CSV table of C-alpha atoms in Angstrom, one decimal:
chain,number,residue,atom,x,y,z
A,1,MET,CA,23.8,-0.5,10.3
A,2,LEU,CA,23.0,-1.4,6.7
A,3,ALA,CA,23.6,0.6,3.6
A,4,VAL,CA,22.8,-0.5,-0.1
A,5,PHE,CA,23.5,1.5,-3.4
A,6,GLU,CA,22.8,0.7,-6.9
A,7,LYS,CA,25.9,-0.5,-9.2
A,8,SER,CA,25.5,2.8,-11.2
A,9,ILE,CA,26.1,5.0,-8.5
A,10,SER,CA,28.6,2.6,-6.2
A,11,ASN,CA,31.0,1.7,-8.9
A,12,PRO,CA,32.1,-1.3,-6.7
A,13,PRO,CA,35.3,-3.0,-7.1
A,14,GLU,CA,35.1,-5.9,-9.7
A,15,GLU,CA,37.0,-8.1,-7.4
A,16,LEU,CA,34.1,-8.5,-5.2
A,17,ASN,CA,32.3,-10.5,-7.8
A,18,LEU,CA,35.2,-13.0,-8.2
A,19,PRO,CA,33.6,-15.6,-5.8
A,20,SER,CA,32.0,-18.2,-8.2
A,21,LEU,CA,29.8,-20.2,-5.7
A,22,GLY,CA,26.4,-19.4,-4.3
A,23,LEU,CA,25.7,-16.3,-6.7
A,24,GLU,CA,22.3,-17.4,-7.3
A,25,ASN,CA,21.3,-17.2,-3.4
A,26,SER,CA,22.3,-13.5,-3.1
A,27,MET,CA,19.5,-11.1,-2.7
A,28,ASN,CA,18.2,-8.0,-4.4
A,29,ARG,CA,17.9,-4.6,-2.6
A,30,GLU,CA,14.2,-5.1,-1.5
A,31,GLU,CA,15.0,-8.3,-0.1
A,32,ILE,CA,18.0,-7.0,1.9
A,33,LEU,CA,16.2,-4.2,3.5
A,34,GLN,CA,13.2,-6.7,4.5
A,35,THR,CA,15.9,-9.0,6.1
A,36,PHE,CA,17.4,-6.4,8.2
A,37,ARG,CA,13.9,-5.1,9.2
A,38,SER,CA,12.9,-8.4,10.2
A,39,SER,CA,16.0,-8.9,12.2
A,40,SER,CA,15.5,-5.9,14.5
A,41,THR,CA,12.8,-4.4,16.6
A,42,GLU,CA,13.4,-0.8,16.0
A,43,VAL,CA,15.0,0.4,12.8
A,44,THR,CA,15.7,3.9,11.0
A,45,VAL,CA,15.5,3.9,7.3
A,46,TYR,CA,16.4,6.7,4.8
A,47,ASN,CA,14.8,5.6,1.6
A,48,LEU,CA,17.2,7.5,-1.2
A,49,THR,CA,16.4,7.7,-4.8
A,50,ASN,CA,16.2,4.7,-7.2
A,51,GLY,CA,15.7,2.0,-4.4
A,52,ASN,CA,19.0,3.0,-2.7
A,53,PHE,CA,18.8,3.3,1.2
A,54,MET,CA,20.7,3.9,4.6
A,55,ALA,CA,19.5,2.0,7.7
A,56,LEU,CA,20.3,1.9,11.4
A,57,SER,CA,19.3,-0.6,13.9
A,58,HIS,CA,18.9,0.7,17.5
A,59,ASP,CA,18.9,-2.8,19.1
A,60,ASP,CA,21.9,-3.9,21.2
A,61,THR,CA,23.4,-0.4,21.5
A,62,SER,CA,27.2,-0.8,22.3
A,63,TYR,CA,28.6,1.9,24.8
A,64,SER,CA,32.2,1.3,23.3
A,65,HIS,CA,30.9,1.4,19.6
A,66,PRO,CA,27.8,3.7,19.7
A,67,ARG,CA,25.8,4.1,16.4
A,68,SER,CA,24.4,7.4,14.9
A,69,ILE,CA,22.8,8.6,11.5
A,70,VAL,CA,22.8,12.4,10.5
A,71,VAL,CA,21.5,14.3,7.5
A,72,LEU,CA,23.0,17.7,6.7
A,73,ASP,CA,22.4,19.6,3.5
A,74,ASP,CA,21.5,16.1,1.8
A,75,VAL,CA,24.7,14.7,3.1
A,76,PHE,CA,23.7,11.3,4.7
A,77,CYS,CA,26.2,9.6,7.3
A,78,ILE,CA,25.9,6.6,9.5
A,79,PHE,CA,28.7,6.6,12.1
A,80,ILE,CA,29.9,3.7,14.4
A,81,GLY,CA,32.4,4.1,17.2
A,82,THR,CA,33.9,7.0,18.9
A,83,LEU,CA,36.8,9.4,18.2
A,84,VAL,CA,39.3,10.4,21.1
A,85,ASN,CA,40.1,14.0,19.6
A,86,THR,CA,36.6,15.0,18.9
A,87,SER,CA,36.9,18.3,20.9
A,88,ASP,CA,39.9,19.3,18.7
A,89,LEU,CA,38.1,18.5,15.5
A,90,ARG,CA,35.2,20.6,16.5
A,91,ARG,CA,37.5,23.6,17.2
A,92,HIS,CA,39.1,23.0,13.7
A,93,TYR,CA,36.0,22.9,11.8
A,94,GLY,CA,34.5,25.5,13.8
A,95,LEU,CA,31.5,23.3,15.0
A,96,PRO,CA,29.6,23.5,18.5
A,97,ARG,CA,30.5,21.6,21.6
A,98,GLN,CA,27.1,19.5,21.0
A,99,ALA,CA,28.3,18.3,17.4
A,100,THR,CA,28.6,14.2,17.2
A,101,GLU,CA,31.4,12.3,15.7
A,102,ALA,CA,28.7,11.8,12.8
A,103,ILE,CA,28.4,15.6,12.3
A,104,VAL,CA,32.3,16.2,12.4
A,105,VAL,CA,32.8,13.6,9.5
A,106,VAL,CA,30.1,15.2,7.4
A,107,GLU,CA,31.8,18.6,8.1
A,108,ALA,CA,35.1,17.2,7.1
A,109,TYR,CA,33.8,15.8,3.9
A,110,LYS,CA,32.1,19.2,3.1
A,111,VAL,CA,35.5,20.9,3.6
A,112,LEU,CA,37.1,18.4,1.2
A,113,ARG,CA,34.3,18.6,-1.2
A,114,ASP,CA,34.2,22.3,-1.5
A,115,ARG,CA,37.5,23.9,-0.6
A,116,ALA,CA,40.3,21.6,0.7
A,117,PRO,CA,43.8,22.1,-0.9
A,118,TYR,CA,44.9,18.8,0.7
A,119,PRO,CA,44.4,15.0,0.0
A,120,ILE,CA,41.7,13.1,1.7
A,121,ASP,CA,43.9,10.6,3.1
A,122,GLN,CA,45.3,13.4,5.3
A,123,VAL,CA,41.7,14.4,6.5
A,124,ILE,CA,40.8,10.8,7.4
A,125,LYS,CA,44.1,10.4,9.1
A,126,ASP,CA,43.4,13.1,11.3
A,127,LEU,CA,40.2,10.8,13.0
A,128,GLN,CA,41.7,9.2,16.1
A,129,GLY,CA,39.9,6.5,17.7
A,130,ASN,CA,37.8,3.3,16.7
A,131,PHE,CA,35.2,3.9,13.9
A,132,ALA,CA,33.7,3.1,10.5
A,133,PHE,CA,31.4,5.1,8.6
A,134,VAL,CA,29.2,5.4,5.6
A,135,LEU,CA,28.6,8.8,3.9
A,136,PHE,CA,26.5,9.4,0.9
A,137,ASP,CA,26.1,12.9,-0.6
A,138,ALA,CA,22.8,12.9,-2.6
A,139,ASN,CA,23.4,16.0,-4.5
A,140,SER,CA,26.6,14.8,-6.1
A,141,GLY,CA,26.2,11.2,-5.9
A,142,THR,CA,29.6,10.8,-3.9
A,143,LEU,CA,29.8,7.8,-1.8
A,144,PHE,CA,32.5,7.9,0.8
A,145,ILE,CA,33.5,5.1,3.3
A,146,SER,CA,36.1,4.6,5.6
A,147,ARG,CA,37.2,2.3,8.6
A,148,ASP,CA,39.8,3.0,11.3
A,149,ARG,CA,43.4,1.4,10.9
A,150,ASN,CA,43.0,-1.3,13.7
A,151,GLY,CA,39.7,-2.5,12.2
A,152,SER,CA,38.2,-2.2,15.8
A,153,VAL,CA,34.7,-1.4,14.4
A,154,GLU,CA,33.3,-4.4,12.3
A,155,LEU,CA,32.4,-3.5,8.8
A,156,HIS,CA,31.7,-5.5,5.8
A,157,TRP,CA,30.9,-5.0,2.0
A,158,GLY,CA,29.8,-7.0,-0.9
A,159,LEU,CA,27.7,-7.3,-3.9
A,160,ALA,CA,23.9,-8.1,-4.1
A,161,GLY,CA,22.4,-10.3,-6.5
A,162,ASP,CA,21.4,-7.3,-8.7
A,163,GLY,CA,24.9,-5.7,-8.6
A,164,SER,CA,24.3,-3.3,-5.8
A,165,LEU,CA,27.1,-2.6,-3.3
A,166,VAL,CA,26.2,-3.6,0.3
A,167,PHE,CA,27.8,-2.4,3.5
A,168,SER,CA,27.0,-3.6,7.0
A,169,ASN,CA,28.6,-4.2,10.3
A,170,HIS,CA,26.4,-7.3,10.8
A,171,SER,CA,28.1,-10.3,9.3
A,172,ASN,CA,24.9,-12.4,9.4
A,173,ILE,CA,23.2,-9.7,7.4
A,174,ILE,CA,26.2,-9.4,4.6
A,175,LYS,CA,26.3,-13.1,4.1
A,176,GLU,CA,22.6,-13.6,3.7
A,177,ALA,CA,22.4,-10.5,1.2
A,178,CYS,CA,25.7,-11.2,-0.7
A,179,SER,CA,26.2,-15.1,-0.4
A,180,LYS,CA,29.9,-15.6,-1.3
A,181,SER,CA,30.6,-12.3,-2.9
A,182,TYR,CA,31.5,-10.4,0.3
A,183,GLY,CA,34.4,-9.6,2.5
A,184,PRO,CA,35.7,-7.3,5.3
A,185,PHE,CA,36.3,-3.7,4.4
A,186,PRO,CA,40.0,-3.3,4.8
A,187,PRO,CA,41.0,-1.2,7.7
A,188,GLY,CA,42.9,1.8,7.3
A,189,CYS,CA,41.2,2.5,4.1
A,190,ILE,CA,38.9,4.8,2.1
A,191,PHE,CA,36.4,4.0,-0.6
A,192,ARG,CA,35.0,6.6,-2.9
A,193,ASN,CA,33.2,5.8,-5.9
A,194,GLY,CA,35.1,7.1,-8.9
A,195,SER,CA,38.5,6.4,-7.5
A,196,GLY,CA,38.2,3.3,-5.6
A,197,LEU,CA,40.2,2.1,-2.5
A,198,LEU,CA,43.0,4.3,-1.0
A,199,SER,CA,45.0,3.5,2.2
A,200,PHE,CA,45.1,6.5,4.4
A,201,ASP,CA,48.4,5.4,5.9
A,202,HIS,CA,50.1,4.4,2.8
A,203,PRO,CA,48.4,6.7,0.1
A,204,LEU,CA,51.2,6.0,-2.3
A,205,ASN,CA,50.6,2.3,-2.3
A,206,LYS,CA,48.0,0.2,-4.2
A,207,VAL,CA,45.2,-1.9,-2.3
A,208,ARG,CA,45.1,-5.2,-3.9
A,209,ALA,CA,42.4,-7.9,-3.9
A,210,ILE,CA,43.5,-11.2,-2.2
A,211,THR,CA,41.2,-14.2,-3.3
A,212,HIS,CA,40.6,-17.0,-1.2
A,213,LYS,CA,39.9,-20.5,-2.5
A,214,ASP,CA,37.9,-23.6,-1.2
A,215,ASP,CA,39.4,-26.8,0.2
A,216,ASP,CA,39.7,-28.3,-3.4
A,217,PHE,CA,41.5,-25.2,-4.7
A,218,GLU,CA,39.0,-25.2,-7.7
A,219,ASN,CA,36.6,-22.4,-6.7
A,220,ILE,CA,37.0,-18.7,-5.4
A,221,CYS,CA,35.1,-18.5,-2.2
A,222,GLY,CA,35.9,-15.3,-1.0
A,223,VAL,CA,38.0,-12.0,-1.4
A,224,SER,CA,39.7,-9.4,1.0
A,225,PHE,CA,41.8,-6.5,0.2
A,226,GLN,CA,45.2,-5.2,1.6
A,227,VAL,CA,48.0,-2.6,1.0
A,228,ASP,CA,50.9,-3.6,-1.2
A,229,LEU,CA,53.7,-2.0,0.2
A,230,TYR,CA,55.7,-3.0,-2.8
A,231,THR,CA,53.8,-1.5,-5.6
A,232,ARG,CA,53.4,2.5,-5.6
A,233,ILE,CA,50.8,4.5,-7.3
A,234,PRO,CA,52.4,6.9,-9.7
A,235,SER,CA,50.6,9.8,-8.6
A,236,ILE,CA,47.6,10.7,-6.5
A,237,PRO,CA,45.0,13.4,-7.4
A,238,ARG,CA,44.7,16.4,-5.1
A,239,SER,CA,41.6,18.2,-4.1
A,240,GLY,CA,41.1,22.0,-4.2
A,241,SER,CA,38.9,24.6,-5.0
A,242,ALA,CA,39.9,24.4,-8.5
A,243,SER,CA,39.6,20.7,-8.7
A,244,ASN,CA,36.2,19.7,-7.0
A,245,TRP,CA,36.4,15.8,-6.5
A,246,ALA,CA,32.9,15.4,-5.7
A,247,ASP,CA,32.0,16.9,-9.1
A,248,GLN,CA,34.6,15.6,-11.2
A,249,GLU,CA,35.1,11.9,-10.4
A,250,SER,CA,31.7,10.6,-9.0
A,251,PRO,CA,28.8,9.4,-11.1
A,252,PRO,CA,26.2,12.1,-11.8
A,253,PRO,CA,23.0,12.0,-9.7
A,254,HIS,CA,20.2,10.2,-10.9
A,255,ASP,CA,16.9,11.9,-11.3
A,256,HIS,CA,15.0,12.3,-8.1
A,257,HIS,CA,11.6,10.7,-7.8
A,258,ASP,CA,9.3,12.4,-5.2
A,259,ARG,CA,9.3,10.4,-2.2
A,260,ASP,CA,8.6,13.4,0.3
A,261,ASP,CA,6.5,16.4,0.5
A,262,HIS,CA,9.3,18.8,1.5
A,263,ASP,CA,12.1,18.3,-1.0
A,264,GLY,CA,11.2,15.1,-3.4
A,265,GLN,CA,14.5,13.4,-2.3
A,266,ILE,CA,14.1,11.2,0.6
A,267,GLU,CA,11.4,9.3,2.6
A,268,LEU,CA,12.4,8.7,6.5
A,269,ASP,CA,10.8,5.4,7.9
A,270,PHE,CA,10.8,4.9,11.4
A,271,ILE,CA,9.6,1.4,12.7
A,272,SER,CA,9.0,0.1,16.5
């Protein structure tokens, strides 16, 4: 899995840019996609506006951590893993029996976006299982990422050479793309552009960056994030029909450049 979003949309944490070595070796978005394509024999790529994209490799499919990508009403979602309570969530959201985990996540997001009177941490906490997902709403420009509390599914994030935010479950891809400016996506957390990192188990506590230095203790060579149980957030915003977080806090969507004859928003490439 690979997803790359320009800085103006993703609004990445500044701490990801702290590592001071090897930045000249990081890639731009075009180079990252080419590297990912060359590493897989079968890739599905969704080209979004302004050079942003989401891609999924179909090589080496894992039974324990299956991968899928769905698009519903211009909401794109890559989901890796399994949920043990999928049947309960289907009933809760009024979905048919054939709805996959990715479809359940998209529906949960749409409920939060449009009418939910409860905070996002509670909704993600209801996802029981081993998972990681990247979701992008092309209409509102909202980016929404989460990983299960045990970190069972590998997920990394980092900054490309042009400042774009990169997500991948392939450690080699993220290293090539971001050089030193990357780290593991923190388990049990949610990232949303416009509001940053939030722990869904400890939503009232801050998530802080932890820097790692080289052997000489002179240069920052890596960064990770963890929940600070001793520092509380004064308050967290609540979501409701009168306060649409997708509209209020996310960056405005960019003008679409026609890439597809149907809606002018996406182009789907399938490579075998």
